[in-house]
Short mmCIF file of C-alpha atoms and ligand atoms in Angstrom, two decimals:
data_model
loop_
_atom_site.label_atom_id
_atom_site.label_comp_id
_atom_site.label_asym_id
_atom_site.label_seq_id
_atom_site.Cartn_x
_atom_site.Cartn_y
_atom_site.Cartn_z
CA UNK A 1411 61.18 34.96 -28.82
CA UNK A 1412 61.01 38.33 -27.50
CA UNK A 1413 58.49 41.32 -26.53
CA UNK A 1414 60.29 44.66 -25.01
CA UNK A 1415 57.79 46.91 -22.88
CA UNK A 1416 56.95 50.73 -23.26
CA UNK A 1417 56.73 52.39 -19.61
CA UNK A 1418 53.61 54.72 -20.54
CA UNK A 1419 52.95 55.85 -16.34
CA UNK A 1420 54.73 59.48 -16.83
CA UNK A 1421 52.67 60.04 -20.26
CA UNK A 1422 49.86 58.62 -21.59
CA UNK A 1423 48.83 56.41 -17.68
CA UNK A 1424 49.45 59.81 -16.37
CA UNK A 1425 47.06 61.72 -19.05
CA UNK A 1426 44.24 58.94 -18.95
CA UNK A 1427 43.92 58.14 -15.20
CA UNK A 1428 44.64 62.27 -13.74
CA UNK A 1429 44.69 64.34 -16.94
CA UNK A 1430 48.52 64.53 -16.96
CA UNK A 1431 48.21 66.29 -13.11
CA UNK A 1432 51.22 64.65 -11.92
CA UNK A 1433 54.24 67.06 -11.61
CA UNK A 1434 58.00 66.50 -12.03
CA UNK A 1435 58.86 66.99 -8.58
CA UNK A 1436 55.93 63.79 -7.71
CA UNK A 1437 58.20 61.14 -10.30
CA UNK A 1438 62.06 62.69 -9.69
CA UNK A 1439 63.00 60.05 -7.02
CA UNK A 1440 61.84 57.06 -9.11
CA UNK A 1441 63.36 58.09 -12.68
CA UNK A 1442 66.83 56.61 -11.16
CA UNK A 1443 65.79 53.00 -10.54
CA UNK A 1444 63.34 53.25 -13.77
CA UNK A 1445 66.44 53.98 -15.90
CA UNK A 1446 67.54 50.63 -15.69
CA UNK A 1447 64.76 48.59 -15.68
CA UNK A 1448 65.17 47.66 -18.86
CA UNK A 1449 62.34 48.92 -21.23
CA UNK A 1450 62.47 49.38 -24.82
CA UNK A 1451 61.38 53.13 -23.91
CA UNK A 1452 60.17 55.25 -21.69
CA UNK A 1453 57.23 57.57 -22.94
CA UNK A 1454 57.64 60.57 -21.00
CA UNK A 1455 56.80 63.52 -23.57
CA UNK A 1456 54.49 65.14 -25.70
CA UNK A 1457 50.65 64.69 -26.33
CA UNK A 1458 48.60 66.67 -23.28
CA UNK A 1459 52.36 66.59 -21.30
CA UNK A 1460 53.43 70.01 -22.85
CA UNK A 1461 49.79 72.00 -22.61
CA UNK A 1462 48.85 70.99 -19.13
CA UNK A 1463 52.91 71.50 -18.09
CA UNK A 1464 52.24 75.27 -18.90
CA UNK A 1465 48.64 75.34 -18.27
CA UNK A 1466 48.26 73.71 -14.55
CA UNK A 1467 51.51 72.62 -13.26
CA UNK A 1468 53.58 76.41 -14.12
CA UNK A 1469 55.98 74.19 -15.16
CA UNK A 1470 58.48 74.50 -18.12
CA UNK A 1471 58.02 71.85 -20.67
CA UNK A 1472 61.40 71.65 -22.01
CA UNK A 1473 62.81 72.24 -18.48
CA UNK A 1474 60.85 68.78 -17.52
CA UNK A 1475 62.53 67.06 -20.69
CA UNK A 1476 65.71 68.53 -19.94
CA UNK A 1477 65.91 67.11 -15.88
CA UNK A 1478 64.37 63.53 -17.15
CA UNK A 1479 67.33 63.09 -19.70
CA UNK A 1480 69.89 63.94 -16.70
CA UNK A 1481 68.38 61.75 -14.28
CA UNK A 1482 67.40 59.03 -16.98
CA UNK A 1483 71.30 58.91 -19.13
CA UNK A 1484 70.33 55.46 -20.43
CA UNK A 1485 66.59 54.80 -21.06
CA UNK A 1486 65.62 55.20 -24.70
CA UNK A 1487 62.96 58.59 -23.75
CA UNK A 1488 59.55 59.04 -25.95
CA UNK A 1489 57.52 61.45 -26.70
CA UNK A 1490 54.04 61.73 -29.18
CA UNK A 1491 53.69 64.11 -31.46
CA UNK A 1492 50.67 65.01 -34.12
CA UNK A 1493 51.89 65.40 -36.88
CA UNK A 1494 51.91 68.82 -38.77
CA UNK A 1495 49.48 69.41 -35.41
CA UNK A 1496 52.41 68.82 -33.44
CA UNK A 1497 50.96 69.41 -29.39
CA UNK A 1498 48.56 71.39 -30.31
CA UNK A 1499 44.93 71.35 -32.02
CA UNK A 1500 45.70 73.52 -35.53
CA UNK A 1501 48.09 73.02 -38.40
CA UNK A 1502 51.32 74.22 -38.37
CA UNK A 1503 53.85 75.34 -41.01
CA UNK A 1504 57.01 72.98 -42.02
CA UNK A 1505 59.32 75.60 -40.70
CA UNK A 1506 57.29 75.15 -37.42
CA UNK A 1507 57.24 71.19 -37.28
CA UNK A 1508 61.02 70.98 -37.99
CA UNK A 1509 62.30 73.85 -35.52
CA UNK A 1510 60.16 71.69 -32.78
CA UNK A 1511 61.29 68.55 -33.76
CA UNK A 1512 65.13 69.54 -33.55
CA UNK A 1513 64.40 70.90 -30.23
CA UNK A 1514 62.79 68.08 -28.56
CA UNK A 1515 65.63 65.84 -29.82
CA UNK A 1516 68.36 68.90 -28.67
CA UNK A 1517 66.31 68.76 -25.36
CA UNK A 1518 66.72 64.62 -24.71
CA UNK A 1519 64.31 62.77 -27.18
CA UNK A 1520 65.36 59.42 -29.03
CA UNK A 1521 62.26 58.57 -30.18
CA UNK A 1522 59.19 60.42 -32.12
CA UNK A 1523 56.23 58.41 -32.27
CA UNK A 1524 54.27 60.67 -35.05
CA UNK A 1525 50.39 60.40 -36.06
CA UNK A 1526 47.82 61.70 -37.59
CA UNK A 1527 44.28 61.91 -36.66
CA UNK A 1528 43.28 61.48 -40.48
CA UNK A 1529 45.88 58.68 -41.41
CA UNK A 1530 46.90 61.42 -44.15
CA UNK A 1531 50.70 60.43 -44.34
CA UNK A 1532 51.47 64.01 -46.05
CA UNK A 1533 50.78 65.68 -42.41
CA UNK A 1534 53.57 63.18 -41.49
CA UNK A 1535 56.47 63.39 -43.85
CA UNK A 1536 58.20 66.74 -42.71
CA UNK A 1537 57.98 65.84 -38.73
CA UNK A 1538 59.61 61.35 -39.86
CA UNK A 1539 61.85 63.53 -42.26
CA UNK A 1540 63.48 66.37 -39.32
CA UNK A 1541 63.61 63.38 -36.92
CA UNK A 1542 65.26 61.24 -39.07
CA UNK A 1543 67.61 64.24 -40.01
CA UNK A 1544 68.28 64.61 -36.46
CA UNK A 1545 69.61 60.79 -35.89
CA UNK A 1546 66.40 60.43 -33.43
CA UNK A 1547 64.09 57.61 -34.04
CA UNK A 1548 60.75 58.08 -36.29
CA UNK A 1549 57.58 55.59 -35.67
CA UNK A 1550 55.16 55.66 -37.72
CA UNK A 1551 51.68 55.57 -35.59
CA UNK A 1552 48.36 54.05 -37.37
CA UNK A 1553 45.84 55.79 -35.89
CA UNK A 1554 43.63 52.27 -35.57
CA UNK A 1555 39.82 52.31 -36.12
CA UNK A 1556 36.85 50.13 -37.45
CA UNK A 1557 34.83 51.11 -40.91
CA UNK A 1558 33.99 49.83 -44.34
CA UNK A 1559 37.17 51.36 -45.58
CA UNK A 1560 39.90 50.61 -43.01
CA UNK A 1561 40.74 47.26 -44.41
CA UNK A 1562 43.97 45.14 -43.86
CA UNK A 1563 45.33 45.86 -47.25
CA UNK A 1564 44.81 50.03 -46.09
CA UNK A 1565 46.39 49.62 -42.80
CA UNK A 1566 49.34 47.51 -44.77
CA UNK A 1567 49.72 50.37 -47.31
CA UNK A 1568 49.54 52.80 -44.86
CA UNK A 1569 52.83 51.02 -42.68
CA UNK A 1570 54.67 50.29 -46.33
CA UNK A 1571 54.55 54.51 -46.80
CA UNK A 1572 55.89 54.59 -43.20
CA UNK A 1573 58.52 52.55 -43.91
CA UNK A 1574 59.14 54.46 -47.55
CA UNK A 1575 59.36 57.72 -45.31
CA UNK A 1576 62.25 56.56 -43.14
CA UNK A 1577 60.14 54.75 -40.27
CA UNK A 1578 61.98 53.18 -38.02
CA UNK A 1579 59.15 51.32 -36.81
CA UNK A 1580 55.34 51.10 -37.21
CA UNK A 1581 53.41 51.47 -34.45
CA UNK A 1582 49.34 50.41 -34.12
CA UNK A 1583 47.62 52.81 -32.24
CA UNK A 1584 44.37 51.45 -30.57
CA UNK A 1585 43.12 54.89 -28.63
CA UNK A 1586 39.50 53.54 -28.02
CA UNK A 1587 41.06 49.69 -26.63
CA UNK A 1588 38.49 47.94 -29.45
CA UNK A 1589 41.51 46.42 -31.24
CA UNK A 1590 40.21 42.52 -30.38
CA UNK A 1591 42.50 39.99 -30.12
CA UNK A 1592 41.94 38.26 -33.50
CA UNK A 1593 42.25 41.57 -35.40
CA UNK A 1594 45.81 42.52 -33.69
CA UNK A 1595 46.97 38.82 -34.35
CA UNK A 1596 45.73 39.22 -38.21
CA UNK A 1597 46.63 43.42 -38.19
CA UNK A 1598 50.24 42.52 -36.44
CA UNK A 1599 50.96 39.28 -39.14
CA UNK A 1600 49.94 41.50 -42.08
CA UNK A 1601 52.31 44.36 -41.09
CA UNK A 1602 55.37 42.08 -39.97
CA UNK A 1603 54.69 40.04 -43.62
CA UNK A 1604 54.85 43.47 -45.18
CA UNK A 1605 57.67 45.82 -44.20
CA UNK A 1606 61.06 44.71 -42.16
CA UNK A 1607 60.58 46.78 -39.32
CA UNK A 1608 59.32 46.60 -35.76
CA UNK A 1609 55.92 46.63 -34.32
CA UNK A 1610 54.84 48.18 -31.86
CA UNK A 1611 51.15 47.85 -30.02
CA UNK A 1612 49.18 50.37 -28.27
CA UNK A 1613 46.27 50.08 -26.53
CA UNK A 1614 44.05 50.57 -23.79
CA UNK A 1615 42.18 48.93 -21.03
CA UNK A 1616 38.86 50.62 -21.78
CA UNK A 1617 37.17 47.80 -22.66
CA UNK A 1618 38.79 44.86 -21.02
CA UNK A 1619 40.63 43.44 -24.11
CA UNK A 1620 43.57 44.78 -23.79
CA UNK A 1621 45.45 41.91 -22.19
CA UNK A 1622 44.26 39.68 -24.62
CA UNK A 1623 44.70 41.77 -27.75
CA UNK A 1624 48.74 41.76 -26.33
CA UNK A 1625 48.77 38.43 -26.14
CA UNK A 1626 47.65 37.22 -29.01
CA UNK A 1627 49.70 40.14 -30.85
CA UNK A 1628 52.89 38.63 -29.19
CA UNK A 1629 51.95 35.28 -31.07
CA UNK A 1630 51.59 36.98 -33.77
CA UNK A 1631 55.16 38.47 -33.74
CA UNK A 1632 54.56 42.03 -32.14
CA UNK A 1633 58.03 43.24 -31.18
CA UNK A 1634 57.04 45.63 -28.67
CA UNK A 1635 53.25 46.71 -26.32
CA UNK A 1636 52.68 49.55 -24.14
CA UNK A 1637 52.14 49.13 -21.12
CA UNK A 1638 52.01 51.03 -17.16
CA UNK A 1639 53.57 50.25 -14.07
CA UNK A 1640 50.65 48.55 -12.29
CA UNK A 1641 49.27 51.15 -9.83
CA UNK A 1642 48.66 53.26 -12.92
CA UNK A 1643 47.06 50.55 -15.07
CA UNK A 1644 43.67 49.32 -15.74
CA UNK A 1645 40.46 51.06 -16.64
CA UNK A 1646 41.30 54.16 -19.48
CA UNK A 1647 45.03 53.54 -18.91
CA UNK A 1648 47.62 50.65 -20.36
CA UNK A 1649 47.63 46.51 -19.01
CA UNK A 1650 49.71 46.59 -16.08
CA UNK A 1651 53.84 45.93 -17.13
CA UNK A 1652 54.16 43.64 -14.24
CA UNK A 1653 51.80 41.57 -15.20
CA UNK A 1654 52.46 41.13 -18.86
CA UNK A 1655 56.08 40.34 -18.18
CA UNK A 1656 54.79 37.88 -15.89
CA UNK A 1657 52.63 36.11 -17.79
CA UNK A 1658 54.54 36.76 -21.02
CA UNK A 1659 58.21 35.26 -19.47
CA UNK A 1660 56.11 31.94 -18.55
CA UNK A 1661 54.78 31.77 -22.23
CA UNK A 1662 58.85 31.75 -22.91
CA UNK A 1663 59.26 35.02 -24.31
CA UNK A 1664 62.62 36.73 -23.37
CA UNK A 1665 61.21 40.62 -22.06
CA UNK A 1666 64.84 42.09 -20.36
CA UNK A 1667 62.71 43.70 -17.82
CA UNK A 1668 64.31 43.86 -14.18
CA UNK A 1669 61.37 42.58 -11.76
CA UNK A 1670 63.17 43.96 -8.58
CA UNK A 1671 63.17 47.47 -10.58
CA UNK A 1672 59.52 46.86 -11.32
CA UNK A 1673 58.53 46.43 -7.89
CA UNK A 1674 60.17 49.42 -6.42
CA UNK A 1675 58.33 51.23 -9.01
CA UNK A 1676 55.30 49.54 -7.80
CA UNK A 1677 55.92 50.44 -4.41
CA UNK A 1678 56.63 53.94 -5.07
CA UNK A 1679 53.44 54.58 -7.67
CA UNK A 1680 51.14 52.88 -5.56
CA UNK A 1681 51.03 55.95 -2.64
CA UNK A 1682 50.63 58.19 -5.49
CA UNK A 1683 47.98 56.99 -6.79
CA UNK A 1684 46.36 56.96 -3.30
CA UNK A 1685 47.04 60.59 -3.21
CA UNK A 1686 45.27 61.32 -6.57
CA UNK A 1687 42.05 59.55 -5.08
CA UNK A 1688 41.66 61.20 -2.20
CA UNK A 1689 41.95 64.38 -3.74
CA UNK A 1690 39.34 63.62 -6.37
CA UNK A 1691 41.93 63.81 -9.46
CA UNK A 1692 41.57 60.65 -10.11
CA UNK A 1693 38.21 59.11 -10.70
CA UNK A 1694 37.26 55.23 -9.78
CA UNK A 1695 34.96 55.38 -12.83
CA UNK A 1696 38.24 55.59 -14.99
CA UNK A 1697 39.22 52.21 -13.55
CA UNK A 1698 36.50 50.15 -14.61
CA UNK A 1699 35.99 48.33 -17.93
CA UNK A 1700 33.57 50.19 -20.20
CA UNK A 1701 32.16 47.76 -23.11
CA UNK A 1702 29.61 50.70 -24.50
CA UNK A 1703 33.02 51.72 -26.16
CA UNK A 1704 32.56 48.48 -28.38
CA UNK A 1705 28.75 48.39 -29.28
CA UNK A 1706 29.08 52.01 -29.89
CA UNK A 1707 32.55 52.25 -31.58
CA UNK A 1708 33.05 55.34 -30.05
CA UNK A 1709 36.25 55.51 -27.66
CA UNK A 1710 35.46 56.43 -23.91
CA UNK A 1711 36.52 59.33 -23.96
CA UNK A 1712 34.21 60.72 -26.33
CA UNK A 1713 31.12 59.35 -24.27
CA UNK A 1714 31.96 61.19 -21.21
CA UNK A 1715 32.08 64.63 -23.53
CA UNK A 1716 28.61 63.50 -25.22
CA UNK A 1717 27.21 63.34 -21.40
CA UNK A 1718 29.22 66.57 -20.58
CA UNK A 1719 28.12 68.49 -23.36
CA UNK A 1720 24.03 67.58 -23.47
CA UNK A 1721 24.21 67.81 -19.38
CA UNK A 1722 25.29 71.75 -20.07
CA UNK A 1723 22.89 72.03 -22.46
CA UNK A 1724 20.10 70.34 -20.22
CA UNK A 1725 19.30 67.88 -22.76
CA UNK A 1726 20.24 64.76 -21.04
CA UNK A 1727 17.04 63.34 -22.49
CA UNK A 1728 19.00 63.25 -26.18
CA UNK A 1729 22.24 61.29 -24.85
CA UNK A 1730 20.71 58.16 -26.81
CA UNK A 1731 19.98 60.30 -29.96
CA UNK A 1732 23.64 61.55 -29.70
CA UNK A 1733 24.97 58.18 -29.35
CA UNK A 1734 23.50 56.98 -32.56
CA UNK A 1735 24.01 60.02 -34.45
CA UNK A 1736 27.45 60.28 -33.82
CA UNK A 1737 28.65 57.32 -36.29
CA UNK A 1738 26.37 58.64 -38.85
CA UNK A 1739 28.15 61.75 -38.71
CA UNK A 1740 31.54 60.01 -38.87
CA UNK A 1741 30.20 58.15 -41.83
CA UNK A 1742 28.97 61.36 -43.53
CA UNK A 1743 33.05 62.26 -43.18
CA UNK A 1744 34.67 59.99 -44.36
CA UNK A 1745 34.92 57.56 -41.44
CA UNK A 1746 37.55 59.62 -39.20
CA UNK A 1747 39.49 57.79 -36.63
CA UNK A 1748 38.16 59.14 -33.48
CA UNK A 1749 41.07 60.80 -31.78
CA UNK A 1750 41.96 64.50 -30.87
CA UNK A 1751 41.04 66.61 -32.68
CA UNK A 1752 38.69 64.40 -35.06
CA UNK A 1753 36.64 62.91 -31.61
CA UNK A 1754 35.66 66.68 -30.76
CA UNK A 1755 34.17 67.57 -34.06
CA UNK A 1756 32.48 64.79 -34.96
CA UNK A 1757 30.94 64.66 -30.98
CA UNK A 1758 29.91 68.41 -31.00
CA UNK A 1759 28.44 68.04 -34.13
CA UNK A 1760 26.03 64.63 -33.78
CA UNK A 1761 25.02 67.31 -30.49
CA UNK A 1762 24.01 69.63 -32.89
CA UNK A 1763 22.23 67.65 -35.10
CA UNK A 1764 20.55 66.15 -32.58
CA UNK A 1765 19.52 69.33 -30.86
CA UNK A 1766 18.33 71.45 -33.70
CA UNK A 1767 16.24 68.74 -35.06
CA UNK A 1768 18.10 69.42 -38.31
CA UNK A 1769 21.02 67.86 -39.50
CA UNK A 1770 24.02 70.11 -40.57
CA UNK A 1771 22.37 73.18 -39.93
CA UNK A 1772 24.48 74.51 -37.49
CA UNK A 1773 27.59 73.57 -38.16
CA UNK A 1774 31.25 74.89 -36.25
CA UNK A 1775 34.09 76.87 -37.65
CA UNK A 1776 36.21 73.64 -37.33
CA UNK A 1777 33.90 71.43 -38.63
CA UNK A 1778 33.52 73.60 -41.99
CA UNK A 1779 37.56 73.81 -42.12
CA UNK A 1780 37.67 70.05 -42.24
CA UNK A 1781 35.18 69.37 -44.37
CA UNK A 1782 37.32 72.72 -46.49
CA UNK A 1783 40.47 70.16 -46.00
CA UNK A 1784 41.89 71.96 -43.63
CA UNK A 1785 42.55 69.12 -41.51
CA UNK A 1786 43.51 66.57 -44.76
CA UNK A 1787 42.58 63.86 -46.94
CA UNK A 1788 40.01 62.23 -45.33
CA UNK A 1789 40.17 58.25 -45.25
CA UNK A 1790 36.48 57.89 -47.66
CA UNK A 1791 35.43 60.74 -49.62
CA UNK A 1792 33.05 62.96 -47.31
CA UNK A 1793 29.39 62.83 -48.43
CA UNK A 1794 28.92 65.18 -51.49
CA UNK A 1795 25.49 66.51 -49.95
CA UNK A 1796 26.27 67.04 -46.75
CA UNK A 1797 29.86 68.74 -47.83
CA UNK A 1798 28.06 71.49 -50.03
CA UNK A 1799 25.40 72.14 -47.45
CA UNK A 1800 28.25 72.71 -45.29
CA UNK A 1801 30.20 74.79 -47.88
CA UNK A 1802 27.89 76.23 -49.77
CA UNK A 1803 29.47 77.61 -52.74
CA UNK A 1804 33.12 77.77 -50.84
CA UNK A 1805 35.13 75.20 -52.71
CA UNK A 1806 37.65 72.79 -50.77
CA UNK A 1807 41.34 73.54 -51.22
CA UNK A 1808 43.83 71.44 -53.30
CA UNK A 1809 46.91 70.39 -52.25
CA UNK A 1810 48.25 70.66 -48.40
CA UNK A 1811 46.98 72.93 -46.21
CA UNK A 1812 50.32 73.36 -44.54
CA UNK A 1813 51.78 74.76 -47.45
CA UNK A 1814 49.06 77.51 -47.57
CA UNK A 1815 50.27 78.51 -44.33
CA UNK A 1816 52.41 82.11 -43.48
CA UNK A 1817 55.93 81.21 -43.30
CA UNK A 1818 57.26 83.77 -41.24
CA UNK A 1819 55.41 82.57 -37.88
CA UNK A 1820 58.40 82.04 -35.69
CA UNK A 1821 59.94 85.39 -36.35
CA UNK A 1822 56.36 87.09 -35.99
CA UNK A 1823 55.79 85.37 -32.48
CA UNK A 1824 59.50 86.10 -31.37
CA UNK A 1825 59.20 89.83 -31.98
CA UNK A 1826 55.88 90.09 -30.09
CA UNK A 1827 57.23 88.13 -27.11
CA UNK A 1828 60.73 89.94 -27.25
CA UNK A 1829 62.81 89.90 -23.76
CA UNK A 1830 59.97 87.91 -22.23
CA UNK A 1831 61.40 85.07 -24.94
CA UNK A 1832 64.93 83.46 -23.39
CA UNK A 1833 65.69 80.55 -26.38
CA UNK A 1834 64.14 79.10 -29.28
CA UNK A 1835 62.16 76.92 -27.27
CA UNK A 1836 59.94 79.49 -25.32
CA UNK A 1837 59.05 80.89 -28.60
CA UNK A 1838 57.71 77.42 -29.89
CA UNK A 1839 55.89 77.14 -26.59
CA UNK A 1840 54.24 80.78 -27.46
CA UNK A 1841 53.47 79.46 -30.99
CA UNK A 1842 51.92 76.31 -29.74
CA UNK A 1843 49.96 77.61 -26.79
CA UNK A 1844 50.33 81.93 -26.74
CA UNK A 1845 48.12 82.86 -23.95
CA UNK A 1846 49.06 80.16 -21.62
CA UNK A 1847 52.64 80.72 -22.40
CA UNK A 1848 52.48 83.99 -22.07
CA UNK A 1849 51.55 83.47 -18.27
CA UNK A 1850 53.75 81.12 -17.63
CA UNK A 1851 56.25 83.04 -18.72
CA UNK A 1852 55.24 86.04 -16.20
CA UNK A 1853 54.82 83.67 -13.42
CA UNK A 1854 58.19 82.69 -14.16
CA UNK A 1855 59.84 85.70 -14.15
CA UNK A 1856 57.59 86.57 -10.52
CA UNK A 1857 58.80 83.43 -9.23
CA UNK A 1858 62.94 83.64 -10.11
CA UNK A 1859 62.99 87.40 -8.70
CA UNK A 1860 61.36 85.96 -5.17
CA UNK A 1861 63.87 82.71 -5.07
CA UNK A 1862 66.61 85.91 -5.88
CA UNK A 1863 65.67 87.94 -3.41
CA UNK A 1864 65.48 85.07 -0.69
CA UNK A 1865 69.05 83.81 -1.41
CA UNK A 1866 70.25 87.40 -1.23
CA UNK A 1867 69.21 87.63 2.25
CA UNK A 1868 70.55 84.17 3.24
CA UNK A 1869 74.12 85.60 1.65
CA UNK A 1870 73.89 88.34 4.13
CO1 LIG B 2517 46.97 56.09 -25.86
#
């Protein structure tokens, strides 16, 4: 029997406990030791890495790929990507999907784990295709959530079109941590019974079932959980590593973890994490257990926007409305998995219903583009009602969006950017993110002619 680990503290720890605050220069000394630890992977890359890199940190994206890969030769390195979203919260052309793909494998990637908010597997064939094409490593992420039409039999047809695409492993993605402990053990047995490929378990602590739902998924077979280096575990993050390969080596399953490699990277975390708490980037409220996230079946996350949101708005007083009318409004579409960007329309717009006193009738740009198609097929058909008080006479378009997309926007964004562009991969950046690249790209330039001009005066 065996269960490899997924180190999650430089990606998705890092982006749940500190909103992905933690630069390259805070992890360099540890990526060493962590390269032979022994995990299955390390997932290092993508989701809210690549925006906040640029964003907050000034720091290169690729250039923090690049450095990982030199200091980390053997560890199998991970990134998440969203589909035909790739990192960012729009669509994106093929030509776009496959020239980023190529260059995050070019750059040091092995594996792509590749979802979509929607489950719609035709915003993930062309980014499993290029990274099969590339000899990197496509897994197929469920995007795992609770309705009348996400049944066993849809989740198992789901992984058997994963597999059909060139999966090299299926991966069950519980963002909100309700994935209980009997459903992984029946969700993980149906899978394994049903394609011939790995699988992989994601979850989070959120609601204090995560250790449990791992367990019992083990039982079942699971080939592979996610889980962080203990200081960054717990509360919105991953079960701690240590502890699973504790508990699961007594249990008698084989995990090829190194526990003297664990505890250095215990011991060097654990300071860290002090230093995010005294500065106030990370909050104590992010490292408790949560269980509204269960009677509400809305993933933690979300709540904390609801509060947000009606606290702007000084209508605090409706936070119990909002709460209630948000899975109506997810029922209205087509029972969404709540994830980015699905989580943000379906919040801001059980807000507006609940603040106009009238449902639907003020409805966002990217609310009307889903309900359009924009964003896919949805899993249920969205209400017929609501969808033409939304649309009005517009009609919904047929076939994939992506393909109604211009196909010339990488040459288009590398002419406007011209010198200020050095490679292929600062014009993807642009494409992804323009006006934050387009900063980062002067700070750059401000910051390499001061480090110049310093080491010309140390040469004389
Ligand atoms: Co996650």
């Amino acid at each position: 029997m065996k269960v490899q680990f997924t180190e999650t503290v430089l990606r998705d720890a890092n982006q749940s406990l500190i909103a992905t605050r933690m630069p390259y220069e805070k992890f360099e000394p540890i990526l060493e030791s962590m390269n032979r630890a022994g995990f299955y992977s390390v997932e290092c890359w993508g989701g809210a890495t690549f925006d906040v890199c640029l964003r907050y940190l000034a720091e290169d994206p690729w250039e923090r790929l690049r450095k990982i890969r030199t200091k980390m030769p053997d560890a199998r390195l991970q990134m998440l990507l969203r589909g035909q979203n790739i990192l960012g919260y729009k669509h994106y052309s093929d030509d776009i999907v496959r020239r980023f793909v190529r260059a995050s494998v070019r750059n040091g990637i092995d594996i792509i784990r590749i979802f979509d908010a929607l489950n719609d597997v035709t915003n993930l064939k062309t980014a499993m295709e290029e990274t099969v094409a590339c000899g990197a490593e496509a897994s197929g992420a469920i995007a795992y959530t609770t309705s009348p039409v996400h049944t066993l039999e849809a989740y198992v047809k789901l992984a058997r079109e994963m597999a059909a695409m060139g999966a090299s492993s299926i991966c069950i993605k519980d963002m909100a941590g309700i994935l209980t402990p009997k459903a992984a053990y029946d969700l993980v047995r149906a899978i394994k019974d049903a394609v011939d490929l790995p699988v992989i378990l994601h979850t989070h602590c959120t609601t204090g079932l995560a250790y449990m739902t791992y367990l019992k998924a083990a039982e079942a077979g699971a080939d592979v959980i996610d889980t962080a280096i203990s200081p960054f575990s717990g509360g919105t993050s991953q079960p701690a590593t240590e502890t699973l390969h504790y508990a699961l080596r007594e249990l008698g399953f084989e995990t090829g973890l190194d526990a003297d490699v664990l505890h250095q990277m215990a011991d060097f975390f654990k300071p860290i994490r002090g230093e995010f708490i005294s500065d106030g980037t990370l909050n104590p409220i992010s490292l408790t257990t949560d269980t509204q996230c269960l009677t509400y079946q809305i993933p933690g996350g979300m709540l904390s926007n609801l509060l947000s949101q009606l606290k702007t708005l000084g209508a605090l007083d409706k936070f119990e409305d909002a709460l209630l009318e948000t899975p109506r409004v997810r029922a209205d579409m087509g029972y969404p998995p709540l994830v980015t960007p699905t989580s943000q329309l379906i919040g801001s717009q059980a807000v507006q219903n609940v603040l106009s006193g009238e449902r639907y009738k003020n409805v966002g740009a990217e609310l009307r583009a889903y309900c359009r198609g924009e964003y896919g097929t949805t899993p249920a058909p969205i209400d017929p009602e609501v969808r033409k008080k939304i649309l009005g006479r517009e009609q919904p378009i047929q076939g994939r969006y992506a393909d109604t997309l211009p196909k010339d926007t990488f040459e288009t964004a590398e002419q406007a950017l011209g010198n200020r562009a050095r490679c292929e991969e600062d014009v993807l950046s642009y494409i992804l993110f323009p006006q934050v690249a387009e900063r980062f790209f002067v700070k750059r330039e401000a910051l390499e002619s001061k480090i110049t001009r310093y080491s010309i005066e140390r040469v004389e």
